[in-house]
Amino acid sequence: MIKKTLLTLLVALFMQTMAKADEGMWIPMLLEKYNIEQMQKMGFKLTAEDVYSVNQACLKDAVVIFGRGCTGELISDKGLIVTNHHCGYGQIQYHSSVENDYLTNGFWAMSPEEELINPGLTVTFLKRMEDVTEKVFEGTTSDMTNEERQKIIGRNIAKIKSEAVKDTHYKAVLKPFFHGNQYFLFVNEVFKDVRLVGAPPSAIGKFGGDTDNWMWPRHTGDFSMFRIYADKDNKPAEYSKDNVPYKPAKHFPVSLKGVNEGDFTMVFGYPGSTYQYVPSYHLQMLTETINPKLIDVRTEKLAIMNRFQEADPAVRIKYAAKNARISNSWKRWIGENRGLEILDAINKKQQFEAEFNKWAKSNAVEYSDLLVKYEKVYKDYTNYNLTYGYYREMIRSNGMEIAYLASQMEALKALYSADEVNEEAAGKVKEKLKERVELFFKDYYKPIDKELSAKLLAMYAENIDKAFQPDVYDLINGKFKGDIQKFVDYLFSKSIFDDKEATLAFVNDFSVKSIKKLEKDPAYVLNNSFKTVYEDEVYPKLKKYSSELAELNKAYMAAQMKFESDKVFYPDANFTLRVSYGQVKGYTARDAVYYKHFTTLEGIMEKDNPDIYDYRVPAKLKELYKNKDYGRYEVDGTVPVCFVATNHTTGGNSGSPVLNAEGHLIGINFDRAWEGVMSDLMFNPEQCRNISLDMRYVLFIVDKMAGAGYLLDEMTIIE
Ligand code: ARG
Ligand code: ASP
């Protein structure tokens, strides 16, 4: 009997160390200490120093932050980078029009001159990182109030950052880890001339569209290519025709050797945020309140947009990126709720908390009331957090666009409200604003905005506490007798902000007198009434609860690390460079349904359906298929397309390099499988899978379909 218990215990311990192979987003600088041994046991052939080093060129030198929320990687010594199609989507759309529809037809620069410039797009390299925890806490003591401590920490951080990049063109970023128990400094180099080299048509790059998004089996050719340009000294520079392709310290060789089940893989990129160590109350808040309510708003938004987009190709292009953005989180929330429920996650957390409390009561009394405190804060926080989420949906996150545009006038109003108007500053603001107005109307369609505004105003009134109802509802309920549609008609007939020329002229001629006119514009009034409620009623409380939670999170994190002192913890994702490693592996989705680890061109042909927008296979691809014209990308009579593995990834990891045991590029990470999208909150090694695009499909498309095979000449290809 005793023997058996011991054996179970040993097996349990063993299982625990095994499970950690998949779960975790590890700090590159600390691989040597925590991970490399296990990585090598799993097949990895490189050293920790090969992955991250400050003394030699290493893999990290080939990984970049692409734009603001994605990852990309270098694949040639001429600054060529690859990322996802959905990461370059904004740029591809920016260059698209009905005449030059790169979304539909794809785009390939056949020479450097044809590459397209992308204002505002940057890529960021990490030069080095450093644990600066001690310096950050210098001068703080445990008997200080939180406020006093934060003040000192803030001052220390500013000093560390400025010293780190003194006399250089680098940028310093400092981030808390483990909820403020540890701090790392990142010294970055940011390049600003990044040009579009190519993208497949959406029928490849977004094949399966939002229908297949977050799902496996998947057949999306989700990639696009860009090139980094530098000045003649290989340093970052604003766009100039004299810039030259950037010469990286390192680029990834592309492997055509492919993947087998059980192979080691690692993902090296920038995961955005995870919430692995939160209490059960957080999951309750999400699954019971926040997710369902926000899912509902977005369901309505998408229904309206889809209807107009399907009816008119020009509208389809205008709202393509907005729609994708709305749809992506909408679907993730649905999957997250489903996944947490199937995992019985709340219950699991509660069991953990019961054990934790028992331990705290007898061993670490200072932590014994943590969960009680949490419960209290979440009780109030939930409603404020929901209101904040809804408020963003109303205006900021593709809500009432006319109100959003009106809100952009705030800067001008402030400038002209001053006793003495700074005309020079005003001139600059006007120029910037005019650009923004142009961009706004490039992607604006009034009928959508009108319908959306009516819907959103009705939903807010129905779903949000009366205490947070903006004044504008007094107008709706008074003058318009509660008829929201009538109010919306009035809004759009009276406001100038649904009209490009009127708005441009208004900005251009803005003077002290314009302030009155602005304040009377119903779109401005609308925005203001929501903003006022947010700023006066919601934000102060939200700030209070968030800082209480931050303090609790810091303590609870430290406590969990003491409670499970044998466990190696990884910090929650915080959009810093991380390594995830695991295996190429299929999974059981539900009873009797096992998914293989890879998909092929056959699956694309199976899905082909000219009647469904998301499943229209391009003629050229069909022809290649018919002629079995696969070249060296052929495997068993077809072409591999995507594969799944057990790497722990999240939003931000899109575009990340997926590497094999040799550190060669075998895929581009772009998504997660439906059964595992709750991995931001709880990882389940049985079902959490990251989805990668197979590099053989990428090269097949570039070479055979796009006819841009010349790009392959600058890559290092391993056959
Ligand atoms: N779900 C993936 C990610 O979160 C891919 C998103 C692509 N966008 C889309 N709407 N299909 O980014
Ligand atoms: N598709 C996500 C991204 O854009 C990746 C993920 O959430 O798994 O980063």
PDB file of N, CA and C and ligand atoms in Angstrom, residues 70 84 86-87 206 209-210 213-214 218 222 323-329 332 651-652 654 670-672, ligand 1:
ATOM      1  N   CYS A  70       3.345  42.513 -33.184  1.00  0.00           N
ATOM      2  CA  CYS A  70       3.663  41.218 -33.776  1.00  0.00           C
ATOM      3  C   CYS A  70       5.159  40.958 -33.708  1.00  0.00           C
ATOM      4  N   ASN A  84       3.501  37.508 -40.372  1.00  0.00           N
ATOM      5  CA  ASN A  84       2.227  36.984 -40.867  1.00  0.00           C
ATOM      6  C   ASN A  84       1.581  37.939 -41.859  1.00  0.00           C
ATOM      7  N   HIS A  86      -1.541  38.552 -41.547  1.00  0.00           N
ATOM      8  CA  HIS A  86      -2.421  39.365 -40.695  1.00  0.00           C
ATOM      9  C   HIS A  86      -1.652  40.432 -39.925  1.00  0.00           C
ATOM     10  N   CYS A  87      -0.348  40.279 -39.810  1.00  0.00           N
ATOM     11  CA  CYS A  87       0.458  41.326 -39.159  1.00  0.00           C
ATOM     12  C   CYS A  87       0.764  42.459 -40.136  1.00  0.00           C
ATOM     13  N   LYS A 206      -5.188  34.713 -46.080  1.00  0.00           N
ATOM     14  CA  LYS A 206      -6.275  34.742 -45.097  1.00  0.00           C
ATOM     15  C   LYS A 206      -7.271  33.633 -45.450  1.00  0.00           C
ATOM     16  N   GLY A 209     -10.368  32.608 -43.708  1.00  0.00           N
ATOM     17  CA  GLY A 209     -10.857  33.844 -43.093  1.00  0.00           C
ATOM     18  C   GLY A 209     -11.174  33.709 -41.618  1.00  0.00           C
ATOM     19  N   ASP A 210     -12.218  34.405 -41.222  1.00  0.00           N
ATOM     20  CA  ASP A 210     -12.591  34.357 -39.815  1.00  0.00           C
ATOM     21  C   ASP A 210     -13.379  33.089 -39.482  1.00  0.00           C
ATOM     22  N   ASN A 213     -10.443  30.980 -38.445  1.00  0.00           N
ATOM     23  CA  ASN A 213      -9.579  31.623 -37.455  1.00  0.00           C
ATOM     24  C   ASN A 213      -9.684  30.906 -36.103  1.00  0.00           C
ATOM     25  N   TRP A 214      -8.591  30.773 -35.387  1.00  0.00           N
ATOM     26  CA  TRP A 214      -8.518  30.077 -34.092  1.00  0.00           C
ATOM     27  C   TRP A 214      -8.872  28.591 -34.193  1.00  0.00           C
ATOM     28  N   ARG A 218      -6.083  23.682 -40.210  1.00  0.00           N
ATOM     29  CA  ARG A 218      -5.982  25.011 -40.799  1.00  0.00           C
ATOM     30  C   ARG A 218      -5.182  24.986 -42.103  1.00  0.00           C
ATOM     31  N   ASP A 222      -0.541  32.261 -44.001  1.00  0.00           N
ATOM     32  CA  ASP A 222      -0.528  33.542 -43.291  1.00  0.00           C
ATOM     33  C   ASP A 222       0.876  34.165 -43.219  1.00  0.00           C
ATOM     34  N   ASN A 323     -12.875  44.933 -39.476  1.00  0.00           N
ATOM     35  CA  ASN A 323     -13.644  43.719 -39.261  1.00  0.00           C
ATOM     36  C   ASN A 323     -12.763  42.604 -38.672  1.00  0.00           C
ATOM     37  N   ALA A 324     -11.578  42.445 -39.252  1.00  0.00           N
ATOM     38  CA  ALA A 324     -10.679  41.379 -38.779  1.00  0.00           C
ATOM     39  C   ALA A 324     -10.307  41.600 -37.318  1.00  0.00           C
ATOM     40  N   ARG A 325     -10.070  42.872 -36.975  1.00  0.00           N
ATOM     41  CA  ARG A 325      -9.677  43.191 -35.603  1.00  0.00           C
ATOM     42  C   ARG A 325     -10.803  42.863 -34.619  1.00  0.00           C
ATOM     43  N   ILE A 326     -12.002  43.277 -34.990  1.00  0.00           N
ATOM     44  CA  ILE A 326     -13.145  43.032 -34.104  1.00  0.00           C
ATOM     45  C   ILE A 326     -13.397  41.541 -33.959  1.00  0.00           C
ATOM     46  N   SER A 327     -13.366  40.877 -35.094  1.00  0.00           N
ATOM     47  CA  SER A 327     -13.697  39.455 -35.111  1.00  0.00           C
ATOM     48  C   SER A 327     -12.688  38.613 -34.332  1.00  0.00           C
ATOM     49  N   ASN A 328     -11.438  39.001 -34.407  1.00  0.00           N
ATOM     50  CA  ASN A 328     -10.389  38.163 -33.814  1.00  0.00           C
ATOM     51  C   ASN A 328     -10.566  37.995 -32.299  1.00  0.00           C
ATOM     52  N   SER A 329     -10.723  39.094 -31.572  1.00  0.00           N
ATOM     53  CA  SER A 329     -10.889  38.975 -30.113  1.00  0.00           C
ATOM     54  C   SER A 329     -12.252  38.395 -29.776  1.00  0.00           C
ATOM     55  N   ARG A 332     -11.924  34.805 -29.957  1.00  0.00           N
ATOM     56  CA  ARG A 332     -11.043  34.319 -28.887  1.00  0.00           C
ATOM     57  C   ARG A 332     -11.786  34.270 -27.552  1.00  0.00           C
ATOM     58  N   GLY A 651      -1.125  36.038 -28.164  1.00  0.00           N
ATOM     59  CA  GLY A 651      -1.152  37.188 -29.050  1.00  0.00           C
ATOM     60  C   GLY A 651       0.149  37.971 -28.951  1.00  0.00           C
ATOM     61  N   GLY A 652       0.744  38.293 -30.093  1.00  0.00           N
ATOM     62  CA  GLY A 652       2.056  38.936 -30.105  1.00  0.00           C
ATOM     63  C   GLY A 652       3.080  37.961 -30.655  1.00  0.00           C
ATOM     64  N   SER A 654       2.418  36.107 -32.979  1.00  0.00           N
ATOM     65  CA  SER A 654       2.167  35.977 -34.400  1.00  0.00           C
ATOM     66  C   SER A 654       3.359  36.469 -35.184  1.00  0.00           C
ATOM     67  N   PHE A 670       1.339  31.495 -36.181  1.00  0.00           N
ATOM     68  CA  PHE A 670       0.298  32.497 -36.442  1.00  0.00           C
ATOM     69  C   PHE A 670      -0.982  32.346 -35.634  1.00  0.00           C
ATOM     70  N   ASP A 671      -1.166  31.231 -34.941  1.00  0.00           N
ATOM     71  CA  ASP A 671      -2.454  31.108 -34.251  1.00  0.00           C
ATOM     72  C   ASP A 671      -2.397  29.996 -33.214  1.00  0.00           C
ATOM     73  N   ARG A 672      -3.530  29.770 -32.565  1.00  0.00           N
ATOM     74  CA  ARG A 672      -3.677  28.642 -31.651  1.00  0.00           C
ATOM     75  C   ARG A 672      -4.929  27.863 -32.014  1.00  0.00           C
TER      76      ARG A 672
HETATM   77  N1  ARG B   1      -6.138  34.387 -34.354  1.00  0.00           N
HETATM   78  C1  ARG B   1      -4.867  34.820 -34.831  1.00  0.00           C
HETATM   79  C2  ARG B   1      -4.316  35.933 -33.917  1.00  0.00           C
HETATM   80  O1  ARG B   1      -4.855  36.179 -32.885  1.00  0.00           O
HETATM   81  C3  ARG B   1      -4.924  35.252 -36.255  1.00  0.00           C
HETATM   82  C4  ARG B   1      -5.732  36.470 -36.465  1.00  0.00           C
HETATM   83  C5  ARG B   1      -5.905  36.844 -37.889  1.00  0.00           C
HETATM   84  N2  ARG B   1      -7.017  37.747 -37.958  1.00  0.00           N
HETATM   85  C6  ARG B   1      -8.258  37.368 -38.313  1.00  0.00           C
HETATM   86  N3  ARG B   1      -9.238  38.154 -38.016  1.00  0.00           N
HETATM   87  N4  ARG B   1      -8.469  36.257 -38.931  1.00  0.00           N
HETATM   88  O2  ARG B   1      -3.781  36.923 -34.293  1.00  0.00           O
END
